[in-house]
XYZ file of C-alpha atoms in Angstrom:
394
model
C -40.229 -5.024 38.990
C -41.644 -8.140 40.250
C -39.490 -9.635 43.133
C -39.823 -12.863 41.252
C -38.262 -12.326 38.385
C -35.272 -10.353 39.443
C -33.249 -12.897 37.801
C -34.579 -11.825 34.663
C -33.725 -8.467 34.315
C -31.632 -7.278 31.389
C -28.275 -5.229 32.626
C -27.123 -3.007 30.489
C -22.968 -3.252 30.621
C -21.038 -0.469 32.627
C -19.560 0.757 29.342
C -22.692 1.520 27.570
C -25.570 3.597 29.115
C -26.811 7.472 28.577
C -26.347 10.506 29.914
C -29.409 13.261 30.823
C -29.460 16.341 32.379
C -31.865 18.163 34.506
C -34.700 18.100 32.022
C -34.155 14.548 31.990
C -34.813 13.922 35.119
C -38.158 16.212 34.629
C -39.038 14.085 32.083
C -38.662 10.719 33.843
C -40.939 11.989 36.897
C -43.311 12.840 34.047
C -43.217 9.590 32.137
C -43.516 7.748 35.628
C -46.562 9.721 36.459
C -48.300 9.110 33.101
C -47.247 5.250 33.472
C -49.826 5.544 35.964
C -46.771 5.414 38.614
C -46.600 6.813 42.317
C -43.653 8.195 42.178
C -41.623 7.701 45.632
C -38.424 9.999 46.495
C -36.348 12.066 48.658
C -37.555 15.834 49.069
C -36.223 18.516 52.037
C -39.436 18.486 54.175
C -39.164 19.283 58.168
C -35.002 19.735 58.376
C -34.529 16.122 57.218
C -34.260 14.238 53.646
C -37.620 12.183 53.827
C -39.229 10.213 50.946
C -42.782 11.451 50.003
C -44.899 11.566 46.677
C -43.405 13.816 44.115
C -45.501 15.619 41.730
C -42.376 16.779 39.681
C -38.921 16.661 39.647
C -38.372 20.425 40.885
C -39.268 18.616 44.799
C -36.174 16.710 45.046
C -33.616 18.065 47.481
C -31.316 19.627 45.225
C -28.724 21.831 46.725
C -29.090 19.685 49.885
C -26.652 17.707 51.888
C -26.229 16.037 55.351
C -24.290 16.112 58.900
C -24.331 13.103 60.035
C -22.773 11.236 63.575
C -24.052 9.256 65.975
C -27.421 10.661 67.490
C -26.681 14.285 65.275
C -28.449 14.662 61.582
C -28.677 18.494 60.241
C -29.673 19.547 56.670
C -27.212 21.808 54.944
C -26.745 23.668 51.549
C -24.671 22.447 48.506
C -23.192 24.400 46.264
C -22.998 22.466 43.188
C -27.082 21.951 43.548
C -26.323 17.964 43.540
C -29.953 16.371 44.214
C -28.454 12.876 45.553
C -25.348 13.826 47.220
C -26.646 13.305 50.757
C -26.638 9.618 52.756
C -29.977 7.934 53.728
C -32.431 10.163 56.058
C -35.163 8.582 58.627
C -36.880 6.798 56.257
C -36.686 3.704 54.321
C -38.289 2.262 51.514
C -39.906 -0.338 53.813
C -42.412 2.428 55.189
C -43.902 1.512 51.701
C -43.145 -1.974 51.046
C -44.087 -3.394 54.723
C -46.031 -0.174 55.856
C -46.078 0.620 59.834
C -49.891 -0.162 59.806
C -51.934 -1.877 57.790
C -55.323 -3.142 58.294
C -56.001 -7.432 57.947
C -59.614 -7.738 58.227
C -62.367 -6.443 59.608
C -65.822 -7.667 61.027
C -69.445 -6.678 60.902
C -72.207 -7.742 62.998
C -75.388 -8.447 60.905
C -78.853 -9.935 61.674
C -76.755 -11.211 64.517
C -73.785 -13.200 63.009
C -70.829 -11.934 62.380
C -69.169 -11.062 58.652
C -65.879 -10.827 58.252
C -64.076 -9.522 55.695
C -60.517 -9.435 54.817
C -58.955 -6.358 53.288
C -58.256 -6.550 49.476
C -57.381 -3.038 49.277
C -55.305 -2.653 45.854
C -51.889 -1.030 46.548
C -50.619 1.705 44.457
C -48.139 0.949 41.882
C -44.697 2.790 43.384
C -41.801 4.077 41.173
C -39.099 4.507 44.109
C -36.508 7.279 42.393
C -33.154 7.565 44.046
C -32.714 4.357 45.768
C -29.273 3.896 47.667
C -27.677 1.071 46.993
C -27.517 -0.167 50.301
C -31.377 0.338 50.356
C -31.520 -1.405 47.345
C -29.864 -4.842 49.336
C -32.022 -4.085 52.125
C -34.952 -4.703 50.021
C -33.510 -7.390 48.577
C -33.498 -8.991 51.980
C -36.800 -8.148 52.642
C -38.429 -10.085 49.434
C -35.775 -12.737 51.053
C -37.889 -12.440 54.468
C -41.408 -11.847 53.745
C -41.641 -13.775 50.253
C -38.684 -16.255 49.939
C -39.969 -19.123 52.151
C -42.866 -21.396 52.679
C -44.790 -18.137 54.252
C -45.482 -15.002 52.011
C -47.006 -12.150 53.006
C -49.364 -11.769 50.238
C -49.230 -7.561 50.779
C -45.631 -7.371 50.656
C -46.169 -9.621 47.055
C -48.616 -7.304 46.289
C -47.089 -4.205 46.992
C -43.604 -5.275 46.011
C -44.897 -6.962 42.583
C -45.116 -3.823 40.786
C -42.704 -1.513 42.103
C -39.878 0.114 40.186
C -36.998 0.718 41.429
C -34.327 3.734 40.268
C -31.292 3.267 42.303
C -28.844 6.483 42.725
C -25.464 5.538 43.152
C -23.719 7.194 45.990
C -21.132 9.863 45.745
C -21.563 11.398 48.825
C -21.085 8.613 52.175
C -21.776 10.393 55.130
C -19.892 9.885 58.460
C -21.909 7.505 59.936
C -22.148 4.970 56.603
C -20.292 1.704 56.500
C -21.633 0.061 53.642
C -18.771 -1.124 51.886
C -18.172 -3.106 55.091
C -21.456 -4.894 54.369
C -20.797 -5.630 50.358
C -24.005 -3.042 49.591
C -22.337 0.064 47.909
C -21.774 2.135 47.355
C -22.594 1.072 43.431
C -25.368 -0.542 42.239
C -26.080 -3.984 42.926
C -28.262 -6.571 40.926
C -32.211 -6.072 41.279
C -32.882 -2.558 39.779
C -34.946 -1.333 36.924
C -32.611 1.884 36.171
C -29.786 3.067 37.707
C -27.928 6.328 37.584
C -24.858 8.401 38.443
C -25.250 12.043 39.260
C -22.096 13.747 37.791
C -21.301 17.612 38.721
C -18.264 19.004 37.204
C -17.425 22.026 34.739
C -19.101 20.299 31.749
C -21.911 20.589 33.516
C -24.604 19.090 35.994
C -25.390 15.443 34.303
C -27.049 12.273 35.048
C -25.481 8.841 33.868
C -27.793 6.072 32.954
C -28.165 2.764 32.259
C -31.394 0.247 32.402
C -31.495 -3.215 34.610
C -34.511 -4.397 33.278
C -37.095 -4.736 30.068
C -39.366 -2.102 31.514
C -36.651 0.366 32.519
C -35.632 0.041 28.837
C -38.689 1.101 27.765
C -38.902 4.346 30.160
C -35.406 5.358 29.229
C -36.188 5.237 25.700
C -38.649 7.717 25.827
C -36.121 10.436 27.921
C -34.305 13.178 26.476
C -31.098 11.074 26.601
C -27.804 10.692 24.167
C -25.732 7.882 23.720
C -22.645 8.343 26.815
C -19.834 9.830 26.064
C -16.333 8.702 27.358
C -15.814 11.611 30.382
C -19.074 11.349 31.737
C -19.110 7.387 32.686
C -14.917 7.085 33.400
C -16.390 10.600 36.135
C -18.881 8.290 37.338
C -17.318 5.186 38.020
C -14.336 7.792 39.784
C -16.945 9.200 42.180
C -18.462 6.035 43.226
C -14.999 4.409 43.735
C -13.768 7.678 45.716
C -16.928 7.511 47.687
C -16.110 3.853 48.779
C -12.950 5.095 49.810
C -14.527 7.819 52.031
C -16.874 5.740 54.202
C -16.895 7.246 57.835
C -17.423 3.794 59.578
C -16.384 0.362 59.158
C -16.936 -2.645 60.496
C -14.135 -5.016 62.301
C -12.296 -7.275 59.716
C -14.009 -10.554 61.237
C -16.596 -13.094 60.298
C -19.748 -11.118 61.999
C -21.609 -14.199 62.477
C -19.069 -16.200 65.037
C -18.086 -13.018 66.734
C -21.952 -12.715 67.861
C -21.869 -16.209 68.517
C -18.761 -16.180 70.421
C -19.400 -12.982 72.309
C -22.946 -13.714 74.337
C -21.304 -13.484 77.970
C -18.725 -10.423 76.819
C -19.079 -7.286 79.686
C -19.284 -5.192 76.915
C -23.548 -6.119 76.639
C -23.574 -4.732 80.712
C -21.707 -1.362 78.978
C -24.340 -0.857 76.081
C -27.041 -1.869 78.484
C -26.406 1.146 80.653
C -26.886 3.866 78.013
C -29.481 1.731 75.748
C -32.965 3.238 76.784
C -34.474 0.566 74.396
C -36.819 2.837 72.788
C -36.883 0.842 69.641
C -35.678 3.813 67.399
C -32.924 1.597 65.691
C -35.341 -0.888 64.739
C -38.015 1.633 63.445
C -35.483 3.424 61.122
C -33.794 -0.053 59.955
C -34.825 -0.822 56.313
C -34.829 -4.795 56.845
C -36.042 -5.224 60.397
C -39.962 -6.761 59.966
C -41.145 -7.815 63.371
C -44.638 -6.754 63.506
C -47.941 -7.492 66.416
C -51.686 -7.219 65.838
C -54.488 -4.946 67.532
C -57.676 -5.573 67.702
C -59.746 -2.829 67.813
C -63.816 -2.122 67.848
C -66.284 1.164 67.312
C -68.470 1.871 70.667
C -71.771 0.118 69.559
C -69.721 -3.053 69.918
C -71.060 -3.800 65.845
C -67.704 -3.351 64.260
C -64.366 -4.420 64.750
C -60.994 -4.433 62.898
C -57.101 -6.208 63.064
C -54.449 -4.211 62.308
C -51.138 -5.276 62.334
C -48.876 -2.901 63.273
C -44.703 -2.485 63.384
C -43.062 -4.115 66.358
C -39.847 -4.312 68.316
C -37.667 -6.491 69.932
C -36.585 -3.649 72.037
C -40.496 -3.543 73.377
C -40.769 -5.495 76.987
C -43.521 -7.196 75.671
C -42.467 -8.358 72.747
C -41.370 -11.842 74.384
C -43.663 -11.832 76.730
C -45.091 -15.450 77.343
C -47.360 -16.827 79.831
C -45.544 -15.447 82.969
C -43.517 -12.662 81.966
C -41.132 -11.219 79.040
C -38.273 -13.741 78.553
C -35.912 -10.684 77.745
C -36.617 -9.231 80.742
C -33.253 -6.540 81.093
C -31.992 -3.680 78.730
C -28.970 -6.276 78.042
C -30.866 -8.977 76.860
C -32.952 -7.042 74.134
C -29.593 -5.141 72.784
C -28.262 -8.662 72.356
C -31.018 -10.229 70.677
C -31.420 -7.301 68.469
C -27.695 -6.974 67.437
C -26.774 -10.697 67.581
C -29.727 -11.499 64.985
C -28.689 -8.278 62.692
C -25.478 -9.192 62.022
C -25.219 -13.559 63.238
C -28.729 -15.065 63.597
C -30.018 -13.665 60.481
C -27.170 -15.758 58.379
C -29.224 -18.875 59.920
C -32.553 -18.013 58.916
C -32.380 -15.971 55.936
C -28.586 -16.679 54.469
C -27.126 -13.387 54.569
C -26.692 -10.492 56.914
C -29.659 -8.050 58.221
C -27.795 -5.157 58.290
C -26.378 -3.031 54.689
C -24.437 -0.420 56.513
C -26.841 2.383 55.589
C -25.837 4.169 58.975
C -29.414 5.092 60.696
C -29.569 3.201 63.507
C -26.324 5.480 64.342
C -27.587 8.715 63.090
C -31.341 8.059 64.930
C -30.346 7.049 68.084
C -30.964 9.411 70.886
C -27.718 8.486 73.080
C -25.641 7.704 70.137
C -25.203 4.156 70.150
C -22.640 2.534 67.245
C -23.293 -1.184 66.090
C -20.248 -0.310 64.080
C -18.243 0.574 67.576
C -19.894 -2.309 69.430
C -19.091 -4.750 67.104
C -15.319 -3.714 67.347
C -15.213 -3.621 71.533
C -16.993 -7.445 71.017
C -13.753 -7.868 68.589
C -11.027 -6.822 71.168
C -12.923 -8.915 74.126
C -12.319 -11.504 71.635
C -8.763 -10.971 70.652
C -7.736 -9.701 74.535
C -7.518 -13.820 75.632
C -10.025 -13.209 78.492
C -11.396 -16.332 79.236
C -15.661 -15.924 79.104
C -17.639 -15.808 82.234
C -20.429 -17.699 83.250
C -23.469 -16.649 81.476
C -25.571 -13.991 83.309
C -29.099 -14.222 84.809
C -31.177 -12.256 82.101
């Protein structure tokens, strides 16, 4: 669905929908694909859930769940054979939307000038199948970022522009999720083209239904579905609201933005700072974070050359760097900036948060650093009546 006209999608109403079962969900990979679809989702590849092409429905990871805590993830085996009962892996739908590498332009030198050409590659057209909802509001936030103001990034549009998205609803939080801290889930929010409830009980392994827009009308008319019955919705709905119930992280109870505001000069930053190895993993795994550089690079006869722009990181020394030196010089600094914009800064620029409580930058880092634990020391500093020192040299 095009970003643009989000606003235009057709709901269908909680008490209507359809209910599939496993053949149904053969048949939608196959309708995708003959849409002329790339059809995005999770599959059990290399000990993790990761998001890949699927060919058919038989790839995704059913009979697999997740461990999760902070710097721990492990695969293991379901009985029920649920395929979407596990929380968000490594990836994120933004190493498709906003890839980690994509080439601008590149140049040619012929006759003795120099040709340049800008890349007009066509991007595929994605189905993404199994969409969290929290991943959902993080792409929401990135058409918010890279094609809601004065400046688009015209491969975003282009990538973004015909992409369908097929949210799962989640059933299964894991212990590092806090997403009904952050509004995002754990049911569907506005934006998607279907959206579905997988339902395991002793009538049976089931999918619930329902379409969010014209297009994902037309695809679920042509599945093996029936009307829904009573159980299988009333199930639904009782899994997603025990699942909000089940998170295995919150957030503190506070207004996010003026506690970062409030909190610069807290000792708690000096206390991060010393087990923070600001390897950038938090911001590589985070579905809405978009800072990116450029590289210039040429072949050896000196005739070619190309501009890439390439994923970047606040955590990186050099990302500030300005005639003189990096203006975040110290570990401190760039866990500040990085956390203060996710959940404060982010309100100013973009009118919402940056983070949907999806859990990786928990799960991913290597020395098991919590945003959801910072944020509530930052709260007690604030609540203790400790009067704010004098701002540190950076």
């Amino acid at each position: 669905m095009n970003a643009d006209t989000d606003a235009n999608a057709v709901p269908t109403p909680a008490s209507e929908g359809f209910v599939m079962g496993k053949d149904g969900m053969a048949a939608l990979v196959d309708v995708l694909v003959r849409r002329g679809f790339t059809v995005i989702g999770p599959t059990a590849r290399d000990g993790a859930i990761v998001l890949a092409e699927l060919r058919s429905a038989d790839e995704l990871p059913y009979g697999w769940g997740v461990e999760l805590e902070a710097g721990r993830y492990r695969l293991r085996e379901r009985s029920d054979g649920a395929a979407f009962a596990n929380a968000a892996g490594p990836q994120s739908w933004k190493s498709f939307l906003h890839p980690a590498r994509v080439r601008e332009w590149s140049a040619d030198r012929v006759e003795g000038e120099l040709v340049f050409t800008a890349d007009r590659t066509a991007p595929p057209r994605y189905a993404f199948l199994g969409v969290r909802p929290c991943d959902l509001r993080a792409i929401m936030i990135q058409d918010r970022v890279l094609t809601g103001g004065a400046y688009r990034d015209p491969g975003y549009e282009g990538r973004r522009g015909g992409a369908l998205l097929i949210v799962a609803e989640c059933t299964e939080p894991g212990a590092t999720c806090f997403c009904v801290s952050m509004g995002t889930g754990p049911a569907a929010g506005p934006g998607y083209d279907l959206a579905m409830t997988e339902v395991v009980d002793a009538q049976g392994h089931r999918f619930w239904i329902r379409s969010g827009s014209e297009e994902g009308a037309g695809i679920l008319a042509e599945l093996p579905a029936r009307p829904a019955d009573p159980r299988t919705p009333e199930k639904a709905r009782a899994d997603v609201t025990a699942a909000a119930a089940r998170m295995g992280r919150t957030m503190p109870e506070a207004d996010l933005r003026e506690l970062m505001a409030g909190t610069l000069d807290a000792p708690r930053w000096d206390d991060v700072a010393g087990r923070c190895l600001t390897c950038g993993n938090c911001t590589m795994v985070c579905p809405t974070c978009f800072c990116t550089t450029t590289e210039d690079v040429t072949d050896l006869t000196g005739d070619h050359a190309e501009r890439w722009r390439l994923w970047d990181s606040c955590f990186d020394l050099d990302f500030s760097r300005l005639h003189g030196g990096p203006v975040r010089a110290s570990a401190r600094s760039r866990y500040r900036q990085w956390m203060t914009h996710k959940l404060g800064t982010w309100f100013d620029q973009f009118g919402s948060s940056g983070c949907v409580g999806c859990g990786r930058c928990i799960v991913w880092c290597p020395v098991g650093i919590d945003i959801t634990e910072e944020a509530a020391a930052l709260h007690d500093w604030t609540r203790s009546g400790v009067t704010a020192a004098e701002p540190k040299e950076e």
